[in-house]
Amino acid sequence: DAKTTQPPSMDCAEGRAANLPCNHSTISGNEYVYWYRQIHSQGPQYIIHGLKNNETNEMASLIITEDRKSSTLILPHATLRDTAVYYCIVRVAANFGNEKLTFGTGTRLTIIP
Amino acid sequence: GAVVSQHPSWVICKSGTSVKIECRSLDFQATTMFWYRQFPKQSLMLMATSNEGSKATYEQGVEKDKFLINHASLTLSTLTVTSAHPEDSSFYICSARDVRASGNYEQYFGPGTRLTVT
């Protein structure tokens, strides 16, 4: 699976949009971009994933550049509960035998009141 | 939504004893479950992949005789840390894949078990 690069930490004011970048310059054509987050002392929580089109769900939006070498996770109106470590992971489509998720160091996002 | 539970949520044991951690998928069946370990201020590291009815596949560097994994049913996988030592103290997290899922899907994670070996 392709490696990802994320800033180690970011701050965002409560109520503002949090934009978390991720570089994945070696991504292959069949690899998806996944985002998970981990609130302190809890298991990771799935947020969103995409292949090449921008995606939006009730939690966030995912913007993938046209060359697919980077992406941005957007939390539109950050709250204090969004304080967590956010992991960007690239992985091939999950078929039996290759579902492994390889977690990097992620971005520690702190929402400031 | 899909829920994965772990039991216990935390455990303290003495060095040399064994500890069993359970991972259950509550509202779906899971043919595959994954076990991760996370040390303080570090990321999750995959330890092993557990498939129902077959032997687990361990990642490089993980001792299969020390970390025993059993996946006897479609809703339960267990991780037993045998002869635990203080360096085994960590946050153990499981995840599960819905057996009905095909193609692209997400894994569902449990809340984790904090093990402290004294």
Tab-separated table of C-alpha atoms in Angstrom, chain A residues 4 6-10 20-21 34-47 59 73 75 79-89 103-111, chain B residues 38-44 91 93 109:
chain	number	residue	atom	x	y	z
A	4	THR	CA	1.058	8.782	3.279
A	6	GLN	CA	0.458	14.120	7.183
A	7	PRO	CA	1.380	17.088	9.359
A	8	PRO	CA	1.908	15.912	12.936
A	9	SER	CA	-0.446	18.445	14.477
A	10	MET	CA	-2.941	21.169	13.694
A	20	LEU	CA	-6.529	18.200	7.109
A	21	PRO	CA	-4.083	17.537	4.268
A	34	TYR	CA	-9.464	6.260	3.642
A	35	TRP	CA	-9.753	8.522	6.655
A	36	TYR	CA	-10.138	7.310	10.219
A	37	ARG	CA	-9.887	9.181	13.487
A	38	GLN	CA	-9.029	8.093	16.991
A	39	ILE	CA	-10.259	9.973	19.989
A	40	HIS	CA	-8.069	9.536	23.025
A	41	SER	CA	-8.130	6.008	24.465
A	42	GLN	CA	-10.763	4.786	22.017
A	43	GLY	CA	-10.721	2.602	18.925
A	44	PRO	CA	-10.466	4.250	15.507
A	45	GLN	CA	-13.631	5.514	13.865
A	46	TYR	CA	-14.208	5.371	10.125
A	47	ILE	CA	-14.880	8.766	8.576
A	59	MET	CA	-19.270	13.672	9.056
A	73	LEU	CA	-10.355	15.968	4.733
A	75	LEU	CA	-14.715	18.923	8.846
A	79	THR	CA	-16.562	21.050	17.524
A	80	LEU	CA	-14.563	20.210	20.615
A	81	ARG	CA	-15.546	16.559	20.130
A	82	ASP	CA	-13.608	16.518	16.879
A	83	THR	CA	-10.326	16.723	18.808
A	84	ALA	CA	-8.584	13.498	17.817
A	85	VAL	CA	-5.777	11.949	15.800
A	86	TYR	CA	-6.769	11.711	12.142
A	87	TYR	CA	-5.273	8.996	9.972
A	88	CYS	CA	-5.090	9.073	6.197
A	89	ILE	CA	-4.619	5.589	4.738
A	103	PHE	CA	-1.756	3.274	10.121
A	104	GLY	CA	0.820	6.058	9.932
A	105	THR	CA	1.413	8.643	12.609
A	106	GLY	CA	-1.593	10.753	11.655
A	107	THR	CA	-2.413	14.386	12.451
A	108	ARG	CA	-3.313	15.375	15.970
A	109	LEU	CA	-6.136	17.893	15.516
A	110	THR	CA	-6.939	20.123	18.466
A	111	ILE	CA	-10.102	22.187	18.378
B	38	GLN	CA	-0.866	0.599	20.302
B	39	PHE	CA	1.843	1.833	22.654
B	40	PRO	CA	1.533	5.288	24.248
B	41	LYS	CA	1.893	8.151	21.783
B	42	GLN	CA	2.366	5.715	18.903
B	43	SER	CA	0.191	4.576	16.044
B	44	LEU	CA	-1.698	1.318	15.727
B	91	PHE	CA	-3.678	-0.788	24.258
B	93	ILE	CA	-7.697	-2.997	19.656
B	109	PHE	CA	-13.134	-1.076	15.394
